[in-house]
Coordinates of C-alpha atoms and ligand atoms in Angstrom, one line a residue:
M1 CA 106.7 127.5 81.2
R2 CA 104.9 126.2 84.3
K3 CA 104.6 122.8 82.7
L4 CA 108.4 122.7 82.4
I5 CA 108.9 122.9 86.1
L6 CA 105.8 121.2 87.3
L7 CA 106.3 118.0 89.1
L8 CA 105.2 114.9 87.3
A9 CA 103.2 113.1 89.9
S10 CA 102.6 109.5 89.0
A11 CA 101.4 106.8 91.3
L12 CA 104.4 104.6 91.8
V13 CA 103.6 103.9 95.4
V14 CA 100.5 104.7 97.3
S15 CA 101.2 105.2 101.0
T16 CA 98.4 105.5 103.5
A17 CA 101.1 106.7 105.8
S18 CA 99.9 104.9 108.9
P19 CA 102.2 106.6 111.5
A20 CA 102.1 103.5 113.7
S21 CA 104.0 101.4 111.1
A22 CA 107.8 101.1 111.3
E23 CA 109.8 103.1 108.8
S24 CA 110.5 101.0 105.7
P25 CA 113.7 101.2 103.7
S26 CA 114.0 104.1 101.3
T27 CA 112.3 103.8 98.0
V28 CA 114.0 105.3 95.0
V29 CA 112.4 108.2 93.2
R30 CA 114.0 109.6 90.0
G31 CA 113.9 113.0 88.5
I32 CA 115.7 115.4 86.2
V33 CA 116.9 119.0 86.7
D34 CA 117.5 120.9 83.5
T35 CA 120.2 123.5 84.3
T36 CA 120.4 124.6 80.7
R37 CA 117.0 126.2 80.6
S38 CA 115.4 128.9 82.7
G39 CA 111.9 129.2 84.0
P40 CA 110.4 132.4 85.5
I41 CA 111.8 134.5 88.3
L42 CA 110.6 133.2 91.7
S43 CA 109.5 136.6 93.1
R44 CA 110.7 137.2 96.6
H45 CA 107.1 138.4 97.3
L46 CA 106.0 134.8 97.3
Q47 CA 107.4 134.7 100.8
G48 CA 105.3 137.7 101.9
Q49 CA 103.5 138.0 105.2
F50 CA 100.2 139.3 106.5
A51 CA 99.7 141.2 109.8
E52 CA 96.2 142.1 110.9
H53 CA 94.8 143.9 113.9
L54 CA 93.5 140.7 115.3
G55 CA 94.2 139.0 118.6
G56 CA 97.9 139.2 119.3
G57 CA 98.9 139.8 115.7
I58 CA 99.9 143.4 116.2
Y59 CA 99.5 144.2 119.9
D60 CA 101.9 142.1 122.0
G61 CA 103.1 140.4 118.8
V62 CA 104.7 143.3 117.0
W63 CA 103.8 146.3 119.1
V64 CA 104.5 146.6 122.8
G65 CA 104.9 150.4 123.0
P66 CA 108.0 152.5 123.7
D67 CA 107.4 152.3 127.5
S68 CA 107.3 148.5 127.6
A69 CA 109.9 146.5 129.6
I70 CA 110.1 144.2 126.6
P71 CA 113.0 145.4 124.5
N72 CA 111.7 147.5 121.6
T73 CA 112.7 150.1 119.0
R74 CA 110.1 152.9 119.1
G75 CA 107.5 150.4 120.4
I76 CA 108.3 147.6 118.0
R77 CA 109.6 144.4 119.6
K78 CA 113.2 143.9 118.9
D79 CA 113.1 140.1 119.1
V80 CA 110.2 139.8 116.6
A81 CA 111.7 142.4 114.2
A82 CA 115.1 140.7 114.2
A83 CA 113.5 137.3 113.6
L84 CA 111.5 138.6 110.6
K85 CA 114.4 140.5 109.2
A86 CA 116.5 137.3 109.4
I87 CA 114.1 135.5 107.0
R88 CA 114.1 138.6 104.7
V89 CA 110.4 139.1 104.8
P90 CA 109.8 140.9 101.5
V91 CA 106.4 142.5 102.1
V92 CA 103.8 142.8 104.9
R93 CA 100.2 143.2 104.1
W94 CA 98.3 145.4 106.6
P95 CA 96.0 146.3 108.5
G96 CA 93.7 143.5 107.4
G97 CA 91.9 141.3 106.3
C98 CA 88.4 141.9 107.5
F99 CA 89.7 144.6 109.8
A100 CA 90.8 146.8 106.9
D101 CA 87.1 147.5 106.1
I102 CA 86.4 148.9 109.5
Y103 CA 89.6 150.8 109.8
H104 CA 89.8 154.6 109.5
W105 CA 93.3 155.7 109.0
R106 CA 92.9 159.0 110.8
D107 CA 92.3 157.1 114.0
G108 CA 95.9 156.0 113.9
I109 CA 97.9 159.2 113.5
G110 CA 98.9 162.0 115.8
P111 CA 99.7 161.9 119.5
A112 CA 99.0 158.4 120.9
A113 CA 97.1 159.6 123.9
K114 CA 94.6 161.4 121.7
R115 CA 93.9 158.5 119.4
P116 CA 90.4 157.0 119.8
V117 CA 89.8 153.6 121.2
R118 CA 87.4 151.6 119.0
K119 CA 85.7 148.2 119.3
N120 CA 87.2 145.6 116.9
D121 CA 83.9 144.4 115.6
W122 CA 85.3 141.6 113.6
W123 CA 87.7 139.9 116.0
G124 CA 86.9 141.2 119.5
G125 CA 88.7 143.3 122.0
L126 CA 89.5 147.0 121.9
E127 CA 91.6 148.7 119.2
S128 CA 93.8 151.4 120.8
N129 CA 95.1 152.7 117.5
A130 CA 98.5 152.9 119.1
F131 CA 99.8 151.1 116.0
G132 CA 98.9 153.2 112.9
T133 CA 100.4 154.5 109.7
H134 CA 103.7 155.8 111.1
E135 CA 104.2 152.7 113.3
Y136 CA 103.4 150.3 110.4
F137 CA 105.9 152.0 108.1
D138 CA 108.5 152.1 110.9
F139 CA 107.9 148.3 111.3
V140 CA 108.4 147.5 107.6
E141 CA 111.4 149.7 107.4
Q142 CA 112.9 148.1 110.5
I143 CA 112.6 144.6 108.9
G144 CA 113.5 145.7 105.4
A145 CA 110.1 144.8 103.9
Q146 CA 108.0 146.5 101.3
S147 CA 104.6 147.9 102.2
Y148 CA 101.2 146.6 101.1
V149 CA 98.3 148.6 102.5
A150 CA 94.7 147.3 102.2
I151 CA 92.3 150.3 102.0
N152 CA 88.9 150.5 103.6
M153 CA 86.5 150.1 100.7
A154 CA 83.4 148.8 102.4
T155 CA 82.8 151.4 105.2
S156 CA 84.6 154.3 103.6
T157 CA 84.9 156.4 100.5
P158 CA 87.3 157.1 97.6
S159 CA 87.8 160.4 99.3
E160 CA 89.1 158.8 102.5
M161 CA 91.3 156.5 100.5
R162 CA 92.7 159.5 98.5
E163 CA 93.6 161.4 101.6
W164 CA 95.4 158.3 103.1
M165 CA 97.3 157.7 99.9
N166 CA 98.4 161.4 99.8
Y167 CA 99.4 161.3 103.4
I168 CA 101.6 158.3 102.7
T169 CA 103.1 159.3 99.3
S170 CA 102.8 163.1 98.8
S171 CA 106.1 164.9 98.3
S172 CA 104.6 168.3 97.8
A173 CA 103.7 171.1 100.2
D174 CA 100.0 170.2 100.4
T175 CA 98.2 170.3 103.7
I176 CA 98.0 166.5 104.1
A177 CA 101.7 166.0 103.4
N178 CA 102.5 168.8 105.9
E179 CA 100.3 167.1 108.5
R180 CA 102.5 164.0 108.0
R181 CA 105.6 166.1 108.5
A182 CA 104.1 167.7 111.6
N183 CA 103.5 164.1 112.9
G184 CA 107.2 163.3 112.5
R185 CA 107.8 162.0 109.0
K186 CA 109.3 164.5 106.5
E187 CA 109.8 162.3 103.5
P188 CA 107.0 160.3 102.0
W189 CA 107.1 156.6 102.5
K190 CA 107.5 154.2 99.6
L191 CA 104.1 152.5 99.0
G192 CA 104.6 149.2 97.2
F193 CA 101.1 147.8 96.9
V194 CA 97.5 148.9 97.6
G195 CA 94.8 146.3 98.1
I196 CA 91.4 147.6 96.8
G197 CA 88.9 145.7 98.8
N198 CA 89.3 142.5 100.9
E199 CA 87.0 139.5 100.5
A200 CA 84.4 141.7 99.0
W201 CA 82.2 138.6 98.6
G202 CA 82.3 138.1 102.4
C203 CA 83.4 140.4 105.3
G204 CA 84.2 143.1 102.8
G205 CA 80.5 143.8 102.1
A206 CA 79.0 140.5 100.9
Q207 CA 78.9 142.0 97.4
V208 CA 78.0 140.2 94.2
A209 CA 80.8 140.3 91.7
E210 CA 79.0 142.8 89.3
A211 CA 78.5 145.4 92.0
F212 CA 82.0 145.0 93.3
A213 CA 83.4 145.4 89.8
D214 CA 81.7 148.8 89.6
D215 CA 82.9 149.8 93.0
Y216 CA 86.4 148.7 92.2
R217 CA 86.5 150.8 89.0
R218 CA 85.4 153.9 91.0
F219 CA 88.0 153.4 93.8
S220 CA 90.7 152.5 91.3
T221 CA 90.0 155.7 89.4
F222 CA 90.6 157.8 92.4
L223 CA 93.7 156.0 93.6
H224 CA 95.4 158.4 91.1
R225 CA 98.1 155.9 90.5
N226 CA 101.2 157.4 88.9
G227 CA 101.6 155.7 85.5
S228 CA 98.0 155.1 84.8
T229 CA 96.1 157.2 82.2
F230 CA 95.8 160.9 83.3
H231 CA 98.0 160.3 86.3
M232 CA 101.5 160.9 85.2
H233 CA 102.1 163.6 87.8
N234 CA 101.1 161.8 91.0
D235 CA 103.4 160.5 93.7
N236 CA 101.6 157.2 94.3
A237 CA 103.2 154.5 92.2
A238 CA 101.9 151.5 94.2
L239 CA 100.5 148.5 92.3
R240 CA 96.7 148.1 92.5
V241 CA 95.5 144.7 93.8
A242 CA 91.8 144.0 93.3
S243 CA 90.0 141.9 95.9
G244 CA 89.7 138.5 94.3
A245 CA 88.1 135.2 94.7
N246 CA 87.5 132.8 97.6
N247 CA 89.1 129.4 97.0
D248 CA 88.0 128.0 93.6
D249 CA 85.4 130.6 92.7
T250 CA 86.7 131.3 89.2
K251 CA 83.5 133.1 88.2
W252 CA 84.5 136.0 90.4
T253 CA 87.9 136.2 88.7
D254 CA 86.3 135.9 85.3
L255 CA 83.8 138.7 85.9
L256 CA 86.3 141.0 87.6
L257 CA 88.8 140.7 84.8
A258 CA 86.2 141.2 82.2
K259 CA 84.9 144.4 83.8
A260 CA 88.0 145.9 85.4
G261 CA 91.1 144.0 84.2
P262 CA 92.7 147.0 82.6
M263 CA 92.4 148.9 85.9
M264 CA 94.3 146.4 88.0
D265 CA 97.9 145.2 88.3
A266 CA 97.0 142.1 90.2
I267 CA 94.0 140.2 91.5
S268 CA 94.0 138.4 94.9
L269 CA 93.0 134.9 95.8
H270 CA 92.4 133.6 99.4
Y271 CA 92.9 129.9 100.0
Y272 CA 93.0 128.4 103.5
T273 CA 93.9 124.9 104.5
V274 CA 91.0 123.7 106.6
Y275 CA 89.6 120.4 107.7
D276 CA 87.5 118.8 105.0
G277 CA 88.2 121.9 102.8
K278 CA 85.2 123.5 104.5
W279 CA 85.8 126.7 106.5
E280 CA 82.8 125.9 108.8
H281 CA 84.6 122.6 109.7
R282 CA 87.9 124.4 110.7
D283 CA 87.3 123.7 114.4
M284 CA 87.3 119.9 113.8
A285 CA 91.1 119.9 113.4
P286 CA 93.4 120.7 116.4
A287 CA 96.8 122.2 115.7
T288 CA 98.6 119.6 117.8
G289 CA 97.6 116.3 119.4
F290 CA 95.7 115.4 116.2
P291 CA 94.7 111.9 115.2
A292 CA 97.2 110.3 112.9
E293 CA 94.9 110.4 109.9
H294 CA 94.7 114.2 110.1
W295 CA 98.3 114.4 108.9
N296 CA 97.4 113.3 105.3
H297 CA 94.0 115.0 105.5
I298 CA 95.5 118.4 106.1
L299 CA 98.4 117.9 103.7
Y300 CA 96.0 116.9 101.0
Q301 CA 94.0 120.1 101.6
A302 CA 97.2 122.1 101.3
W303 CA 98.1 120.4 98.0
R304 CA 94.7 121.5 96.6
M305 CA 96.3 125.0 96.2
D306 CA 97.8 123.6 93.0
E307 CA 94.4 122.8 91.4
V308 CA 92.9 126.1 92.7
L309 CA 95.7 128.1 91.1
R310 CA 95.3 126.2 87.8
A311 CA 91.6 126.9 87.7
H312 CA 92.2 130.7 88.1
E313 CA 95.1 130.7 85.7
V314 CA 92.9 129.3 82.9
V315 CA 90.5 132.2 83.4
M316 CA 93.3 134.7 83.6
D317 CA 95.0 133.4 80.5
K318 CA 91.7 134.0 78.6
H319 CA 91.6 137.7 79.6
D320 CA 95.3 138.4 79.9
P321 CA 97.4 136.1 77.7
Q322 CA 100.4 138.4 78.1
K323 CA 100.3 137.7 81.8
R324 CA 100.4 141.4 82.8
I325 CA 98.1 140.9 85.7
G326 CA 99.6 139.0 88.7
L327 CA 97.7 136.5 90.8
F328 CA 98.4 137.4 94.5
V329 CA 97.5 134.7 97.0
D330 CA 97.5 137.3 99.7
E331 CA 96.0 135.1 102.4
W332 CA 96.9 131.4 102.7
G333 CA 97.8 128.9 105.4
T334 CA 96.4 126.4 107.9
W335 CA 93.3 127.3 109.9
Y336 CA 92.7 125.0 112.9
A337 CA 90.6 125.0 116.0
P338 CA 91.8 127.8 118.3
E339 CA 93.9 126.7 121.3
K340 CA 91.9 125.8 124.4
G341 CA 91.5 128.6 126.9
T342 CA 92.2 131.3 124.2
E343 CA 89.6 133.8 122.9
P344 CA 88.2 132.1 119.7
G345 CA 88.2 135.3 117.8
Y346 CA 91.9 135.8 118.3
L347 CA 92.7 132.8 116.0
F348 CA 95.7 131.7 118.1
Q349 CA 96.9 128.2 117.2
Q350 CA 100.1 126.2 117.7
N351 CA 102.2 125.4 114.8
S352 CA 103.9 122.0 114.3
L353 CA 106.1 120.1 111.9
R354 CA 103.0 119.4 109.8
D355 CA 102.7 123.2 109.2
A356 CA 106.3 123.2 108.1
L357 CA 105.4 120.6 105.5
V358 CA 102.3 122.7 104.5
A359 CA 104.6 125.7 104.1
A360 CA 107.3 124.0 102.1
S361 CA 104.9 122.2 99.7
T362 CA 102.9 125.4 99.2
L363 CA 106.1 127.3 98.4
N364 CA 107.0 124.6 95.9
I365 CA 103.5 124.9 94.3
F366 CA 103.9 128.7 94.1
H367 CA 107.2 128.2 92.4
A368 CA 105.6 125.9 89.8
H369 CA 103.1 128.7 89.1
A370 CA 105.5 131.7 89.3
D371 CA 104.7 132.9 85.8
R372 CA 101.4 134.1 87.1
V373 CA 101.6 133.9 90.9
R374 CA 103.9 136.8 91.9
M375 CA 102.9 137.4 95.5
A376 CA 101.7 135.3 98.4
N377 CA 101.1 136.4 102.0
I378 CA 100.9 133.7 104.6
A379 CA 98.3 134.3 107.3
Q380 CA 99.7 135.5 109.6
A381 CA 103.1 136.8 110.7
V382 CA 102.7 136.7 114.5
N383 CA 100.3 134.9 116.9
V384 CA 97.5 134.4 114.4
L385 CA 96.7 131.2 112.3
Q386 CA 99.8 129.7 110.7
A387 CA 102.2 132.1 112.3
M388 CA 106.0 132.5 111.9
I389 CA 106.3 133.6 115.5
L390 CA 104.5 133.0 118.7
T391 CA 104.9 135.3 121.7
D392 CA 104.1 134.9 125.3
G393 CA 104.9 138.1 127.3
A394 CA 108.6 138.7 126.8
R395 CA 109.2 135.2 125.4
M396 CA 109.1 134.2 121.7
A397 CA 109.3 131.0 119.7
K398 CA 110.1 130.6 116.0
T399 CA 107.6 128.1 114.7
P400 CA 108.4 125.2 112.3
T401 CA 106.8 127.3 109.6
Y402 CA 109.3 130.0 110.3
Y403 CA 112.1 127.5 109.8
A404 CA 110.6 126.3 106.5
F405 CA 110.6 129.9 105.3
Q406 CA 114.2 130.3 106.5
L407 CA 115.3 127.3 104.4
Y408 CA 113.6 128.9 101.3
V409 CA 115.2 132.3 101.6
P410 CA 117.7 131.5 98.8
F411 CA 114.8 131.0 96.4
Q412 CA 113.9 134.7 96.7
D413 CA 114.2 136.3 93.2
A414 CA 116.1 133.2 92.0
T415 CA 115.5 131.9 88.5
A416 CA 113.4 128.6 88.3
L417 CA 115.0 125.6 86.7
P418 CA 112.8 123.0 85.1
L419 CA 112.5 120.0 87.3
S420 CA 110.6 116.8 86.8
L421 CA 110.1 114.2 89.5
Q422 CA 108.1 111.0 89.6
S423 CA 106.6 111.3 93.0
P424 CA 104.9 108.5 94.9
Q425 CA 101.3 109.3 95.8
I426 CA 99.8 109.4 99.3
A427 CA 96.1 108.5 100.0
S428 CA 93.8 110.7 102.0
G429 CA 90.3 109.1 101.9
N430 CA 89.5 108.9 98.2
H431 CA 92.0 111.5 97.3
R432 CA 95.6 111.1 96.2
F433 CA 98.4 113.7 96.4
P434 CA 102.2 113.6 95.8
A435 CA 104.4 112.7 98.8
L436 CA 107.2 114.7 97.3
T437 CA 107.1 118.3 96.0
A438 CA 110.2 120.0 94.8
S439 CA 111.8 123.2 93.5
A440 CA 115.0 123.9 91.6
A441 CA 116.4 127.4 91.0
R442 CA 119.6 129.3 90.3
S443 CA 120.3 132.2 92.6
K444 CA 121.9 135.4 91.5
D445 CA 125.3 134.2 92.8
G446 CA 125.1 131.3 90.4
K447 CA 124.4 128.6 93.0
I448 CA 121.8 126.0 92.3
W449 CA 119.3 125.3 95.0
I450 CA 117.0 122.3 95.3
A451 CA 114.2 122.0 97.8
L452 CA 112.2 118.9 98.6
S453 CA 109.3 118.4 100.9
N454 CA 108.3 114.8 101.8
A455 CA 104.8 114.7 103.2
D456 CA 105.0 111.0 103.8
A457 CA 104.8 110.5 107.5
T458 CA 106.5 107.1 107.6
Q459 CA 108.5 106.6 104.4
G460 CA 111.8 108.1 103.5
Y461 CA 112.8 108.3 99.8
R462 CA 116.1 108.1 98.0
V463 CA 115.7 110.9 95.4
V464 CA 118.0 110.6 92.5
L465 CA 118.2 113.7 90.3
D466 CA 120.1 113.7 87.0
G467 CA 121.4 116.7 85.1
V468 CA 123.2 118.4 88.0
A469 CA 126.8 119.2 87.3
A470 CA 128.5 120.4 90.5
R471 CA 131.3 119.4 92.8
K472 CA 130.0 120.5 96.2
V473 CA 126.6 119.9 97.9
S474 CA 125.5 121.0 101.3
G475 CA 122.2 121.6 102.9
Q476 CA 119.8 121.5 105.8
V477 CA 116.9 119.3 106.9
L478 CA 113.8 120.2 109.0
T479 CA 112.2 117.2 110.6
A480 CA 111.3 115.7 114.1
A481 CA 110.3 112.4 115.6
K482 CA 106.7 113.4 116.3
M483 CA 104.3 114.6 113.7
D484 CA 103.1 117.4 115.9
A485 CA 106.5 118.4 117.3
H486 CA 106.4 122.1 118.0
N487 CA 108.1 125.0 119.6
V488 CA 106.9 126.8 122.7
P489 CA 108.0 130.3 123.8
G490 CA 110.5 130.0 126.6
Q491 CA 111.2 126.3 126.0
V492 CA 114.0 124.6 124.1
E493 CA 112.8 124.5 120.5
Q494 CA 111.9 121.0 119.3
V495 CA 111.9 121.7 115.5
T496 CA 114.9 123.5 114.1
P497 CA 116.9 123.0 110.9
Q498 CA 119.8 120.6 111.2
P499 CA 122.8 120.0 108.8
F500 CA 121.7 117.5 106.1
R501 CA 124.1 114.7 105.7
G502 CA 122.1 112.6 103.2
A503 CA 123.4 114.3 99.9
S504 CA 126.0 112.9 97.5
L505 CA 127.2 113.7 94.0
S506 CA 128.4 111.5 91.3
G507 CA 129.0 112.8 87.8
Q508 CA 125.9 114.7 86.9
R509 CA 123.8 112.8 89.5
L510 CA 122.7 114.1 92.8
T511 CA 121.3 111.6 95.4
L512 CA 119.4 112.8 98.4
E513 CA 118.2 110.5 101.2
V514 CA 115.1 112.4 102.2
P515 CA 113.7 111.3 105.6
A516 CA 110.0 110.8 106.2
K517 CA 108.0 114.0 107.1
A518 CA 110.9 116.3 106.3
V519 CA 111.9 119.4 104.3
V520 CA 115.3 119.4 102.7
V521 CA 117.1 122.2 101.0
V522 CA 120.5 121.8 99.4
S523 CA 122.8 124.1 97.5
L524 CA 125.2 123.0 94.7
S525 CA 128.4 124.7 93.7
D526 CA 131.7 124.1 91.9
Ligands
AHR1 O1 93.2 136.0 108.3 C1 92.0 136.0 109.0 C2 90.8 136.5 108.2 O2 90.6 135.5 107.2 C3 91.0 137.8 107.4 O3 90.7 138.9 108.1 C4 90.0 137.6 106.3 O4 90.3 138.3 105.1 C5 89.9 136.1 106.1 O5 88.7 135.7 106.0

C-alpha cells in the first residue's frame, strides 16, 4: 500500500537553491490524487511528543509547581498545557530517553517535601522529583493525551518495573494500589504504552543485541500484560515497545525480531537530523544564523528518514509479514549546536522556519509508511531539541514546528489517499532529495486534506493535482521571508500560519501556487 501513496520523485529540475538568487517564476509540477481508493489509517500517534527530565523539558517547561506565580493547574503551566491541547497531542513519552534508565519511580511519589533530590547524571543539574507519576498522569490528562511510560531497564529490575506497573494500573485492593489511593489517586490510570528499554545499544547499557534480546524477554515476561499468554487477569493492557535501533542499524531490528518478536507489540527506532548525518558533528550546525548551504544540508538529512524506514521495513516484513508489530519512531527531530550561553547538556536550541519544513516533510514521510509506522514522538515537547514550545520565565513562544504540527492536526486518524507527484529534486553536495513532499487523506467528516512541503529555498511551484472532485478549497500556509525566521518568547511571532490564497479548482483539477520554503495544507469539500 505504501507504494500507492509514495511520492514519485523524479529529477525534472535540480535546484541548488542558492538563497541569494531572485525567486524565479513558478515551475509546474503535476500529480494525481486517487480519491476512489484508500490507504492505511494515519494514526494520530504519528504526531506524538517526547518529554524528558532534561534541561527545561519538564521543570520550567511543563512544571512550575503549585506555588508558582506563573499560572498553573496543580503545578502544570496553563499556557503550555493549553498550547499542547490545542494541537491535540495524542501521546507523550516520559520520563526519558537516557534519563529513564536512571529513574526510580518511588523517588517521585508521596509528599513533595519528602522526595529525594538526585543528580541527573546524564544531562546535568539536580532532579527534585517534584514531577513524578501523579504529576505526569495529571499532565497527560490535562492535555488529553495518552500515556507512554519508559521503564528503567538498565539500572533496575523486573521487580521494580512490576511494582510501578501495578501502582499505575491496579484496580484491586492490593497494598501498592492502596498506596496510590493514599497518595491521592483512587482509580487506576490508563496506561497506553510501555517502553521496555531505551537506546539499549547506547545510554541504556551499551548492550549487544543478543544480550538485550534476552533481557527484553525477561522484562517483557514480568510486565504481565493483560492479553498476553497467562495474563488474562491483569490490569495492565499497555502495548509493549521494545528498545529498537539507532538510525539504519537494521541488524539490531533483525536480531530483536528473531529472538523476541512474539513478545512485543512494537519496536522503536531513533533517527535524529544532524549535520553530516553524524551525531558527533551535531555542534557544527547552529539552529539560526546558519550559512545558506545548511538549509539543503539539513533538509537532506531529514529526508533520509525515508530510506531508514524502508531499510527497517524490509527486515520487519521478513519476520512479520502480517504487520502485527508496529515501528515506533519514538525519538526524531533536529539536533543542532546548543544556543550560546546555555548549559550544553540542556540541549536548548532555537527553532526556525527550516524546522517547520523538517517537521512537515517528516510527517509526509511517516504518512507514506503508515502501514508499518504507527507512532512517532518528536524530541522534544518543550525547551529541548526540536521543541514545540520555548519558555522564558512566564513567557512562551510557539515554534514554527508547533505551527507545522497544528496544520497537520486534520491528518490525525484520517485515511490516506494514494497520491503521486513528480517532484523536482534539490541538490545537497552529491545527494539529491525531493523539493516537494505531500500527503492526501480523507478525515472522518468526509473532507479531503492535502499537505505539501516545499523545501526549495528560492523556487515556488505551481502544483497541479488531478483527480480531485470538490467545489470548495481553503487552506493555510506557513512561510517567512528569512530561512531562519523564528519565534522568541515575549516577542511578536515571526512565523505563524496565514490564510492560503493560492488554491483554485477547475473540474477535477486542483491548482496550488506553493511558495518557496513553505508548508501548505488545504481542505476540499462540496
Ligand atoms: O532526546 C535526547 C536524548 O537523545 C535521549 O535521552 C536519548 O534517548 C537520545 O540519545
